[in-house]
Amino acid sequence: MTPHSQDKRLERMDDLVSLCARRGFIFPSSEIYGGINGFWDYGPLGVELKNNLKARWWQRVVRERDDVEGLDSSIICHPRTWEASGHVEHFSDPMVDCRACKKRFRADQLDDAGKCSAREGSSEHDFTEPRNFNLMLKTAIGASEDAASVAYLRAETCQPIFNDFKRVREAARQKLPFGIAQIGKAFRNEINPRNFTFRSREFEQAELEFFCHPNEREKWFAHWLEERMRFHRELGLTPENLRTRPHESDELAHYAKQAEDVEYHFPFGWQEIEGIHDRGDWDLSRHSEYSGKDLGITDPDSKEHFMPMVVETSVGVDRICLAVLCDAWRVEELDGGERTVMRFHPALAPLKAAVLPLSKKLAEPARKLHAELRRSWNVFYDDSGNIGRRYRRQDAAGTPFCVTYDFDSQEDGKVTVRERDSMSQDRVSIDGVAGYLRERLESLG
Ligand code: GAP
C-alpha cells in the first residue's frame, strides 16, 4: 500500500482528543468520577512523549551550556515569595458571575459564555460587574488553618529560582552572565480551562532565568529569542505554523519591560506556547527588599554594585506537547483503506520501534531481539492480531520503525524493518538491527 497525496491534517480538536484517550496519550484526570476540569493525566505514550520533550529542553538549555545551571525546587515556597513577586496583589483575571445560573466567566471571554441554563423565557445571563479573581491556588500548612498557615502552590516555576539565586551562583561558582533553569509543575486557578490541555489548572513549565549586566539585556534577549525559535524548529513543527509576536505595551505583565511570544497555529487559532521576557531587575530587587538579603552583585574589577537584569524564557511543556501532537496528526488514504498516523520527529516519538513476530510460534527469537533493542530504546513487543492491524496500532502511536520477525528469519537470519512515514521496507540482518536503527534514528536528529 502506498500513501496518497491528499493526507488530512488536524482540523477538529475532537479528533485528537479521542485519539489521545484511545491510545493512552492524554485523558481526563479522575475520569471514573467524571473528570475534574482543567486537570489531565498523561498515559503510557503521553508520559514518554512529554519526557522526551523535557529531556531535549534540558539538553539544549542546561547540559550544552557552561553558563546555565539546573535546579529542582520545592513547589511550595515561603508565602512572602508571592508577596514580593507581585502575585498576591496583581495575579488576577477580571471575572463576572451570572446571578441566575451561578456560573463564573472571564470578563474578557463573554462571547464564549453560551446560553444561561437557568433563565426561562430569556437565555441571556444576568452578569454581575467584573471583579478581580486571584489565580493562585491556596493550601494550608500544618494542623491549624488560620491566616498564618496559608501557602500557595507555585504559580510559575521561576520564583524559587530567584529565591535560590545567591546559593546557586555561589555553589556553582558562576559569574555573570549566567542562568538557572528548572522544569516543574505550576498551578493556576484558571476561570475557564479550555482547548484540551492548552489552558489547564495544573501544568508544567520549563523556565530559564538568565542574569546579566544591565548593559547587556538587549543582547541576551535577542540571543535567547533566537535560541528558543531554533529549539521549536528542531522539534520538526511545520515552519508555517510557528511565529513570534512582540507584546504591545498594554499587554506586558506587571514585571516585564519587553516580551515576545512564540506562537503555534493550533486548530483553534494562533496561540502562545512560550514567552521570552525582559523582567529587568524586578524580581531580584523585590526579593532583596522582602527578604532583607541583598541579592545584588559587586563586579570584582570595577567594584560596581548592581542588581542583575533577568531575561526569561518560559515554555509550557503541555503546550509544546499539544503543538507536537496537533502537528503530527494525519489521516492518509491508502489503496486498501485509510490510516491514522502520528508523524512525530523520531527523537520525540514515545516508542522508537516495535518488534512484531508474524506468529506467536516465533515468540522466542522475537523476544530475544526485543530484549536486545530495549536496552537502547523504548521498544514495544506485540504478537496479537494480524500484521496489518499491528502496523496500524504502531502508526497511531507514532512509532518510527516496525521490525517483523517472519518464518524466513530463521533461515536467512534477517528481519523486515518498515519505516512509518514512507511504509518502505528493508530486509536487515538480525545482528545488524540495532546498528541500523541507531543510524536511521540519529540521521533524523
Ligand atoms: N514566568 C513567566 C510566566 O509564567 P506566562 O506567560 O504566564 O509567564 C509562561 O507563562 C508559559 O507557561 C506560557 O507561554 C504557557 O506555555 C504556559 N502556561 C501558562 N499558563 C498555562 C495554563 N493555564 N495551562 C498550560 N500552560 C500554561
Short mmCIF file of C-alpha atoms and ligand atoms in Angstrom, two decimals:
data_model
loop_
_atom_site.label_atom_id
_atom_site.label_comp_id
_atom_site.label_asym_id
_atom_site.label_seq_id
_atom_site.Cartn_x
_atom_site.Cartn_y
_atom_site.Cartn_z
CA MET A 1 0.00 0.00 0.00
CA THR A 2 1.23 3.46 -0.79
CA PRO A 3 0.26 6.78 0.82
CA HIS A 4 -1.71 9.19 -1.37
CA SER A 5 -1.01 12.89 -1.60
CA GLN A 6 -4.32 14.07 -0.04
CA ASP A 7 -3.34 13.48 3.61
CA LYS A 8 -5.71 15.09 6.07
CA ARG A 9 -4.22 17.40 8.71
CA LEU A 10 -5.88 18.05 12.05
CA GLU A 11 -8.81 20.45 11.82
CA ARG A 12 -11.04 19.46 14.74
CA MET A 13 -9.55 19.13 18.22
CA ASP A 14 -12.12 16.41 18.99
CA ASP A 15 -10.30 14.06 16.59
CA LEU A 16 -7.08 14.48 18.54
CA VAL A 17 -8.76 14.33 21.95
CA SER A 18 -10.35 10.99 21.12
CA LEU A 19 -7.14 9.53 19.65
CA CYS A 20 -5.23 10.66 22.75
CA ALA A 21 -7.70 8.94 25.08
CA ARG A 22 -7.95 5.74 22.99
CA ARG A 23 -4.21 5.35 22.53
CA GLY A 24 -3.24 6.39 26.03
CA PHE A 25 -1.51 9.71 25.35
CA ILE A 26 -3.66 12.04 27.48
CA PHE A 27 -7.06 11.69 29.14
CA PRO A 28 -9.11 13.48 31.82
CA SER A 29 -7.80 13.15 35.34
CA SER A 30 -10.08 11.17 37.74
CA GLU A 31 -12.11 10.00 34.75
CA ILE A 32 -14.01 7.38 36.76
CA TYR A 33 -15.50 10.24 38.82
CA GLY A 34 -16.43 12.24 35.73
CA GLY A 35 -13.11 14.08 35.42
CA ILE A 36 -12.02 17.34 37.03
CA ASN A 37 -11.99 20.46 34.87
CA GLY A 38 -8.51 21.67 33.96
CA PHE A 39 -6.61 18.55 35.08
CA TRP A 40 -5.21 15.90 32.75
CA ASP A 41 -3.31 12.62 33.05
CA TYR A 42 -0.59 11.51 30.64
CA GLY A 43 -0.83 7.78 29.88
CA PRO A 44 1.90 5.34 28.78
CA LEU A 45 2.56 7.04 25.43
CA GLY A 46 1.97 10.58 26.70
CA VAL A 47 4.45 10.35 29.55
CA GLU A 48 7.16 9.15 27.15
CA LEU A 49 6.43 11.97 24.69
CA LYS A 50 6.50 14.56 27.46
CA ASN A 51 9.68 13.12 28.99
CA ASN A 52 11.38 13.23 25.57
CA LEU A 53 10.43 16.90 25.20
CA LYS A 54 11.70 17.76 28.66
CA ALA A 55 14.94 15.85 28.10
CA ARG A 56 15.52 17.73 24.86
CA TRP A 57 14.89 21.09 26.53
CA TRP A 58 17.26 20.19 29.40
CA GLN A 59 19.89 19.06 26.93
CA ARG A 60 19.74 22.28 24.86
CA VAL A 61 19.25 24.79 27.68
CA VAL A 62 21.33 23.28 30.51
CA ARG A 63 23.72 20.50 29.50
CA GLU A 64 25.10 22.00 26.31
CA ARG A 65 25.99 25.27 28.04
CA ASP A 66 28.64 26.34 30.52
CA ASP A 67 26.58 29.34 31.55
CA VAL A 68 23.37 27.62 32.74
CA GLU A 69 22.81 25.63 35.96
CA GLY A 70 19.88 23.32 36.77
CA LEU A 71 17.54 23.41 39.76
CA ASP A 72 14.66 21.35 41.15
CA SER A 73 12.99 23.44 43.82
CA SER A 74 10.03 22.68 46.07
CA ILE A 75 6.57 23.53 44.75
CA ILE A 76 5.57 25.38 47.90
CA CYS A 77 7.73 28.37 48.73
CA HIS A 78 7.67 30.74 51.68
CA PRO A 79 4.41 32.73 51.22
CA ARG A 80 6.34 36.02 51.30
CA THR A 81 7.76 34.94 47.92
CA TRP A 82 4.39 35.62 46.29
CA GLU A 83 4.00 38.97 48.00
CA ALA A 84 7.43 40.00 46.76
CA SER A 85 6.76 38.73 43.23
CA GLY A 86 3.55 40.77 43.00
CA HIS A 87 1.33 37.71 42.57
CA VAL A 88 -0.75 38.30 45.70
CA GLU A 89 -1.54 41.81 44.50
CA HIS A 90 -1.60 41.51 40.71
CA PHE A 91 -2.07 37.91 39.58
CA SER A 92 -5.75 38.04 38.80
CA ASP A 93 -8.23 37.95 35.96
CA PRO A 94 -11.38 40.10 35.85
CA MET A 95 -14.41 37.86 36.13
CA VAL A 96 -18.16 38.07 36.31
CA ASP A 97 -20.76 35.78 37.88
CA CYS A 98 -24.17 35.00 36.45
CA ARG A 99 -26.74 35.66 39.20
CA ALA A 100 -29.14 33.13 37.64
CA CYS A 101 -27.05 30.04 36.79
CA LYS A 102 -24.27 30.87 39.32
CA LYS A 103 -21.53 30.16 36.75
CA ARG A 104 -18.36 32.27 36.65
CA PHE A 105 -16.78 33.62 33.43
CA ARG A 106 -13.75 35.62 32.43
CA ALA A 107 -14.92 39.16 31.70
CA ASP A 108 -12.80 39.23 28.52
CA GLN A 109 -14.28 35.96 27.18
CA LEU A 110 -18.03 36.55 27.47
CA ASP A 111 -18.57 35.72 23.79
CA ASP A 112 -17.86 32.10 24.74
CA ALA A 113 -20.26 32.06 27.71
CA GLY A 114 -23.09 30.30 25.85
CA LYS A 115 -26.72 30.45 26.96
CA CYS A 116 -27.84 30.70 30.57
CA SER A 117 -29.40 27.39 31.64
CA ALA A 118 -31.40 28.94 34.49
CA ARG A 119 -33.43 31.68 32.80
CA GLU A 120 -36.65 30.54 31.24
CA GLY A 121 -38.02 32.89 28.61
CA SER A 122 -34.63 34.57 28.20
CA SER A 123 -31.43 32.61 27.81
CA GLU A 124 -29.29 35.70 28.44
CA HIS A 125 -27.07 35.61 31.51
CA ASP A 126 -27.59 38.06 34.37
CA PHE A 127 -24.00 39.18 34.89
CA THR A 128 -22.52 40.96 37.92
CA GLU A 129 -19.97 43.76 37.46
CA PRO A 130 -16.41 42.41 36.81
CA ARG A 131 -14.32 41.65 39.91
CA ASN A 132 -10.71 40.60 40.15
CA PHE A 133 -10.15 36.94 40.98
CA ASN A 134 -6.70 35.82 42.16
CA LEU A 135 -5.47 32.82 40.20
CA MET A 136 -3.13 31.33 42.80
CA LEU A 137 -4.19 28.04 44.39
CA LYS A 138 -4.01 28.14 48.17
CA THR A 139 -3.28 25.44 50.66
CA ALA A 140 -2.66 25.31 54.40
CA ILE A 141 0.49 24.09 56.09
CA GLY A 142 0.39 22.38 59.47
CA ALA A 143 -2.55 21.43 61.64
CA SER A 144 -4.24 24.81 62.05
CA GLU A 145 -5.92 26.65 59.20
CA ASP A 146 -5.51 30.23 60.32
CA ALA A 147 -4.02 33.06 58.22
CA ALA A 148 -0.51 32.16 59.39
CA SER A 149 -0.73 28.71 57.80
CA VAL A 150 -1.70 29.90 54.28
CA ALA A 151 0.66 28.87 51.48
CA TYR A 152 0.38 28.87 47.70
CA LEU A 153 1.10 26.24 45.08
CA ARG A 154 3.61 28.00 42.85
CA ALA A 155 2.00 29.93 40.02
CA GLU A 156 5.23 29.89 37.98
CA THR A 157 8.43 27.91 38.42
CA CYS A 158 10.72 30.93 38.23
CA GLN A 159 10.12 32.48 41.67
CA PRO A 160 12.05 29.78 43.57
CA ILE A 161 14.88 30.37 41.07
CA PHE A 162 15.11 33.96 42.33
CA ASN A 163 14.93 32.76 45.95
CA ASP A 164 17.87 30.43 45.26
CA PHE A 165 19.85 32.82 43.03
CA LYS A 166 22.64 33.58 45.54
CA ARG A 167 23.01 29.98 46.74
CA VAL A 168 23.22 28.52 43.21
CA ARG A 169 25.63 31.22 41.97
CA GLU A 170 27.99 30.64 44.86
CA ALA A 171 27.73 26.83 44.85
CA ALA A 172 28.32 26.63 41.09
CA ARG A 173 30.95 29.44 41.20
CA GLN A 174 29.21 31.25 38.36
CA LYS A 175 29.86 34.81 37.27
CA LEU A 176 27.51 37.00 35.21
CA PRO A 177 26.17 36.38 32.67
CA PHE A 178 24.68 33.04 33.65
CA GLY A 179 21.30 31.36 34.02
CA ILE A 180 19.36 28.98 36.24
CA ALA A 181 16.84 26.60 34.70
CA GLN A 182 14.15 24.34 36.02
CA ILE A 183 11.27 22.20 34.82
CA GLY A 184 8.32 21.58 37.07
CA LYS A 185 4.67 21.88 37.92
CA ALA A 186 2.85 25.19 38.20
CA PHE A 187 -0.74 25.76 39.30
CA ARG A 188 -3.28 28.41 38.36
CA ASN A 189 -6.94 28.51 39.26
CA GLU A 190 -7.91 29.34 35.68
CA ILE A 191 -11.53 30.52 35.47
CA ASN A 192 -12.06 28.93 32.12
CA PRO A 193 -9.76 25.97 31.37
CA ARG A 194 -10.17 25.04 27.72
CA ASN A 195 -8.83 23.72 24.43
CA PHE A 196 -7.83 20.33 25.81
CA THR A 197 -4.56 20.74 27.78
CA PHE A 198 -3.86 24.22 26.38
CA ARG A 199 -5.23 26.08 29.40
CA SER A 200 -5.07 23.80 32.43
CA ARG A 201 -5.08 24.42 36.16
CA GLU A 202 -2.07 22.17 36.77
CA PHE A 203 0.64 22.26 34.11
CA GLU A 204 4.38 22.07 33.64
CA GLN A 205 6.74 24.89 32.78
CA ALA A 206 10.35 24.76 31.60
CA GLU A 207 11.86 28.10 32.57
CA LEU A 208 15.24 29.73 32.30
CA GLU A 209 16.15 32.90 34.20
CA PHE A 210 19.29 34.38 32.65
CA PHE A 211 21.06 37.03 34.76
CA CYS A 212 23.17 39.69 33.08
CA HIS A 213 24.66 43.16 33.44
CA PRO A 214 22.17 46.00 32.69
CA ASN A 215 24.22 46.95 29.60
CA GLU A 216 23.66 43.51 28.06
CA ARG A 217 19.96 42.88 28.48
CA GLU A 218 19.04 43.56 24.83
CA LYS A 219 21.85 41.38 23.53
CA TRP A 220 20.73 38.43 25.69
CA PHE A 221 17.06 38.96 24.86
CA ALA A 222 17.89 38.64 21.15
CA HIS A 223 20.15 35.65 21.82
CA TRP A 224 17.51 33.71 23.74
CA LEU A 225 14.71 34.53 21.31
CA GLU A 226 16.82 33.10 18.50
CA GLU A 227 17.83 30.02 20.55
CA ARG A 228 14.28 29.24 21.52
CA MET A 229 12.98 29.51 17.95
CA ARG A 230 15.75 27.17 16.88
CA PHE A 231 14.55 24.70 19.51
CA HIS A 232 10.97 24.77 18.24
CA ARG A 233 12.04 24.42 14.62
CA GLU A 234 14.21 21.42 15.55
CA LEU A 235 11.17 19.65 17.01
CA GLY A 236 10.02 19.34 13.42
CA LEU A 237 7.00 21.62 13.85
CA THR A 238 5.71 22.83 10.48
CA PRO A 239 7.54 26.16 9.90
CA GLU A 240 4.38 27.94 8.66
CA ASN A 241 2.70 27.07 11.96
CA LEU A 242 5.34 28.89 14.04
CA ARG A 243 5.84 32.59 14.52
CA THR A 244 6.98 35.16 17.06
CA ARG A 245 4.86 38.08 18.19
CA PRO A 246 6.10 41.04 20.25
CA HIS A 247 3.83 42.20 23.08
CA GLU A 248 2.12 45.58 22.81
CA SER A 249 2.93 47.81 25.78
CA ASP A 250 -0.58 47.35 27.23
CA GLU A 251 -0.19 43.54 27.19
CA LEU A 252 3.05 43.43 29.19
CA ALA A 253 2.94 41.59 32.53
CA HIS A 254 3.48 43.76 35.62
CA TYR A 255 7.18 42.82 35.75
CA ALA A 256 8.06 42.85 32.03
CA LYS A 257 9.97 45.59 30.15
CA GLN A 258 9.85 43.75 26.80
CA ALA A 259 8.25 40.48 25.80
CA GLU A 260 7.85 38.34 22.73
CA ASP A 261 5.68 35.24 22.40
CA VAL A 262 6.43 32.17 20.37
CA GLU A 263 3.09 31.17 18.87
CA TYR A 264 1.85 28.00 17.21
CA HIS A 265 -1.07 27.79 14.82
CA PHE A 266 -3.42 25.35 16.57
CA PRO A 267 -6.75 24.28 15.01
CA PHE A 268 -8.28 26.87 17.40
CA GLY A 269 -6.00 29.68 16.12
CA TRP A 270 -2.59 31.26 16.77
CA GLN A 271 -1.73 30.84 20.45
CA GLU A 272 1.24 31.37 22.75
CA ILE A 273 3.39 28.37 23.56
CA GLU A 274 6.38 30.23 25.02
CA GLY A 275 7.17 33.70 26.33
CA ILE A 276 10.56 35.43 26.21
CA HIS A 277 10.55 38.27 28.76
CA ASP A 278 12.91 41.00 29.81
CA ARG A 279 11.99 41.07 33.52
CA GLY A 280 14.57 43.76 34.33
CA ASP A 281 15.61 43.78 37.99
CA TRP A 282 12.02 43.50 39.27
CA ASP A 283 12.36 40.07 40.88
CA LEU A 284 15.79 40.32 42.48
CA SER A 285 15.07 43.82 43.78
CA ARG A 286 11.75 42.80 45.28
CA HIS A 287 13.12 39.63 46.86
CA SER A 288 16.03 41.68 48.28
CA GLU A 289 13.53 44.10 49.75
CA TYR A 290 11.12 41.49 51.17
CA SER A 291 13.78 39.08 52.50
CA GLY A 292 16.20 41.74 53.73
CA LYS A 293 19.03 39.90 51.87
CA ASP A 294 20.93 41.87 49.25
CA LEU A 295 20.81 39.87 46.01
CA GLY A 296 22.92 42.43 44.12
CA ILE A 297 26.35 41.69 42.68
CA THR A 298 29.65 43.51 43.04
CA ASP A 299 31.84 43.47 39.96
CA PRO A 300 35.24 42.19 41.17
CA ASP A 301 37.17 44.54 38.84
CA SER A 302 35.18 47.78 38.76
CA LYS A 303 33.68 47.26 42.28
CA GLU A 304 30.38 48.44 40.79
CA HIS A 305 27.44 47.08 42.83
CA PHE A 306 24.30 46.44 40.80
CA MET A 307 21.17 44.35 40.55
CA PRO A 308 21.43 41.88 37.64
CA MET A 309 18.83 42.09 34.89
CA VAL A 310 16.83 38.99 34.02
CA VAL A 311 15.96 37.63 30.59
CA GLU A 312 13.46 34.80 30.95
CA THR A 313 12.38 32.04 28.59
CA SER A 314 9.23 30.27 29.76
CA VAL A 315 7.63 27.44 27.83
CA GLY A 316 4.60 25.38 28.79
CA VAL A 317 5.61 21.74 28.44
CA ASP A 318 1.97 20.73 27.99
CA ARG A 319 1.58 23.35 25.28
CA ILE A 320 4.55 22.17 23.23
CA CYS A 321 3.33 18.62 23.74
CA LEU A 322 -0.07 19.70 22.36
CA ALA A 323 1.57 21.51 19.42
CA VAL A 324 3.63 18.39 18.63
CA LEU A 325 0.51 16.20 18.79
CA CYS A 326 -1.51 18.56 16.55
CA ASP A 327 1.35 18.85 14.07
CA ALA A 328 1.98 15.09 13.89
CA TRP A 329 -1.64 14.02 13.30
CA ARG A 330 -2.50 12.76 9.78
CA VAL A 331 -5.20 10.64 8.23
CA GLU A 332 -3.93 9.13 4.99
CA GLU A 333 -5.86 7.48 2.21
CA LEU A 334 -4.25 4.19 1.20
CA ASP A 335 -5.07 1.84 -1.65
CA GLY A 336 -6.60 -0.56 0.84
CA GLY A 337 -8.33 1.94 3.16
CA GLU A 338 -7.03 4.68 5.41
CA ARG A 339 -4.67 5.01 8.34
CA THR A 340 -4.18 7.48 11.19
CA VAL A 341 -0.51 8.15 11.65
CA MET A 342 1.30 10.35 14.16
CA ARG A 343 4.32 11.68 12.28
CA PHE A 344 6.43 12.53 15.34
CA HIS A 345 10.02 13.56 14.97
CA PRO A 346 11.83 10.28 15.83
CA ALA A 347 13.63 11.91 18.77
CA LEU A 348 10.24 12.71 20.33
CA ALA A 349 8.38 9.52 19.40
CA PRO A 350 7.26 7.70 22.57
CA LEU A 351 8.30 4.35 21.09
CA LYS A 352 11.26 4.12 18.72
CA ALA A 353 10.44 0.66 17.38
CA ALA A 354 8.08 -2.29 17.75
CA VAL A 355 9.04 -5.95 17.34
CA LEU A 356 6.24 -7.92 15.67
CA PRO A 357 6.65 -11.68 15.19
CA LEU A 358 4.45 -12.92 12.34
CA SER A 359 3.21 -15.75 14.52
CA LYS A 360 3.19 -16.49 18.26
CA LYS A 361 5.30 -19.56 17.33
CA LEU A 362 8.17 -17.14 16.64
CA ALA A 363 7.91 -15.54 20.09
CA GLU A 364 11.15 -16.89 21.48
CA PRO A 365 13.63 -15.41 18.95
CA ALA A 366 11.50 -12.27 18.57
CA ARG A 367 11.51 -11.72 22.34
CA LYS A 368 15.29 -12.14 22.29
CA LEU A 369 15.60 -9.37 19.68
CA HIS A 370 13.16 -7.20 21.65
CA ALA A 371 15.23 -7.65 24.83
CA GLU A 372 18.36 -6.57 22.95
CA LEU A 373 16.76 -3.47 21.40
CA ARG A 374 15.07 -2.23 24.58
CA ARG A 375 18.46 -1.88 26.24
CA SER A 376 18.92 1.18 24.00
CA TRP A 377 15.39 2.45 23.33
CA ASN A 378 11.76 2.24 24.36
CA VAL A 379 10.69 -0.68 22.13
CA PHE A 380 7.26 -2.33 22.09
CA TYR A 381 6.51 -6.02 21.60
CA ASP A 382 3.24 -7.12 20.01
CA ASP A 383 2.29 -10.58 18.78
CA SER A 384 -1.52 -10.28 18.81
CA GLY A 385 -3.78 -9.76 15.79
CA ASN A 386 -3.00 -9.66 12.10
CA ILE A 387 0.15 -7.85 10.99
CA GLY A 388 -1.76 -5.09 9.15
CA ARG A 389 -3.65 -4.21 12.31
CA ARG A 390 -0.45 -4.25 14.34
CA TYR A 391 1.16 -1.81 11.88
CA ARG A 392 -1.89 0.48 12.22
CA ARG A 393 -1.58 0.46 16.03
CA GLN A 394 2.06 1.49 15.77
CA ASP A 395 1.26 4.17 13.15
CA ALA A 396 -1.26 5.72 15.54
CA ALA A 397 1.33 5.60 18.35
CA GLY A 398 3.84 7.30 16.02
CA THR A 399 6.43 4.51 16.22
CA PRO A 400 9.07 5.22 13.53
CA PHE A 401 10.08 1.58 12.85
CA CYS A 402 8.38 -1.83 12.96
CA VAL A 403 10.61 -4.90 12.96
CA THR A 404 8.85 -8.01 11.67
CA TYR A 405 10.22 -11.41 12.51
CA ASP A 406 8.85 -13.91 9.98
CA PHE A 407 9.24 -17.58 9.07
CA ASP A 408 12.16 -16.81 6.71
CA SER A 409 14.03 -15.08 9.55
CA GLN A 410 15.02 -18.49 10.95
CA GLU A 411 16.54 -19.42 7.57
CA ASP A 412 18.16 -16.20 6.32
CA GLY A 413 18.91 -14.56 9.69
CA LYS A 414 17.07 -11.38 8.57
CA VAL A 415 14.02 -9.37 9.64
CA THR A 416 11.90 -6.79 7.79
CA VAL A 417 12.16 -3.22 9.02
CA ARG A 418 9.24 -0.99 7.96
CA GLU A 419 9.51 2.79 8.17
CA ARG A 420 6.40 4.61 9.46
CA ASP A 421 6.02 7.54 7.02
CA SER A 422 7.03 6.02 3.67
CA MET A 423 5.99 2.49 4.71
CA SER A 424 9.07 1.32 2.78
CA GLN A 425 10.59 -1.95 3.92
CA ASP A 426 14.21 -3.12 4.23
CA ARG A 427 15.49 -6.61 4.88
CA VAL A 428 18.12 -6.31 7.63
CA SER A 429 20.28 -8.95 9.30
CA ILE A 430 19.15 -9.70 12.87
CA ASP A 431 22.61 -8.90 14.25
CA GLY A 432 22.56 -5.56 12.45
CA VAL A 433 19.09 -4.29 13.52
CA ALA A 434 20.37 -2.26 16.49
CA GLY A 435 23.03 -0.59 14.29
CA TYR A 436 20.52 0.03 11.50
CA LEU A 437 18.03 1.67 13.89
CA ARG A 438 20.77 3.73 15.55
CA GLU A 439 21.94 5.09 12.22
CA ARG A 440 18.45 5.89 10.96
CA LEU A 441 17.28 7.45 14.23
CA GLU A 442 20.45 9.52 14.54
CA SER A 443 20.40 10.66 10.91
CA LEU A 444 16.92 12.05 11.58
CA GLY A 445 18.23 14.03 14.56
N1 GAP B 1 7.36 33.03 34.46
C1 GAP B 1 6.64 33.66 33.41
C2 GAP B 1 5.34 33.05 33.16
O1 GAP B 1 4.88 32.18 33.88
P1 GAP B 1 3.32 33.08 31.49
O2 GAP B 1 3.22 33.75 30.15
O3 GAP B 1 2.24 33.31 32.46
O4 GAP B 1 4.73 33.57 32.06
C3 GAP B 1 4.58 31.01 30.54
O5 GAP B 1 3.51 31.52 31.27
C4 GAP B 1 4.15 29.80 29.74
O6 GAP B 1 3.51 28.85 30.60
C5 GAP B 1 3.11 30.12 28.66
O7 GAP B 1 3.75 30.51 27.46
C6 GAP B 1 2.42 28.79 28.50
O8 GAP B 1 3.14 27.97 27.59
C7 GAP B 1 2.49 28.17 29.89
N2 GAP B 1 1.19 28.35 30.58
C8 GAP B 1 0.76 29.43 31.23
N3 GAP B 1 -0.47 29.23 31.72
C9 GAP B 1 -0.83 27.98 31.37
C10 GAP B 1 -2.00 27.19 31.59
N4 GAP B 1 -3.03 27.62 32.30
N5 GAP B 1 -2.03 25.93 31.07
C11 GAP B 1 -0.97 25.45 30.36
N6 GAP B 1 0.15 26.16 30.14
C12 GAP B 1 0.23 27.41 30.63
#
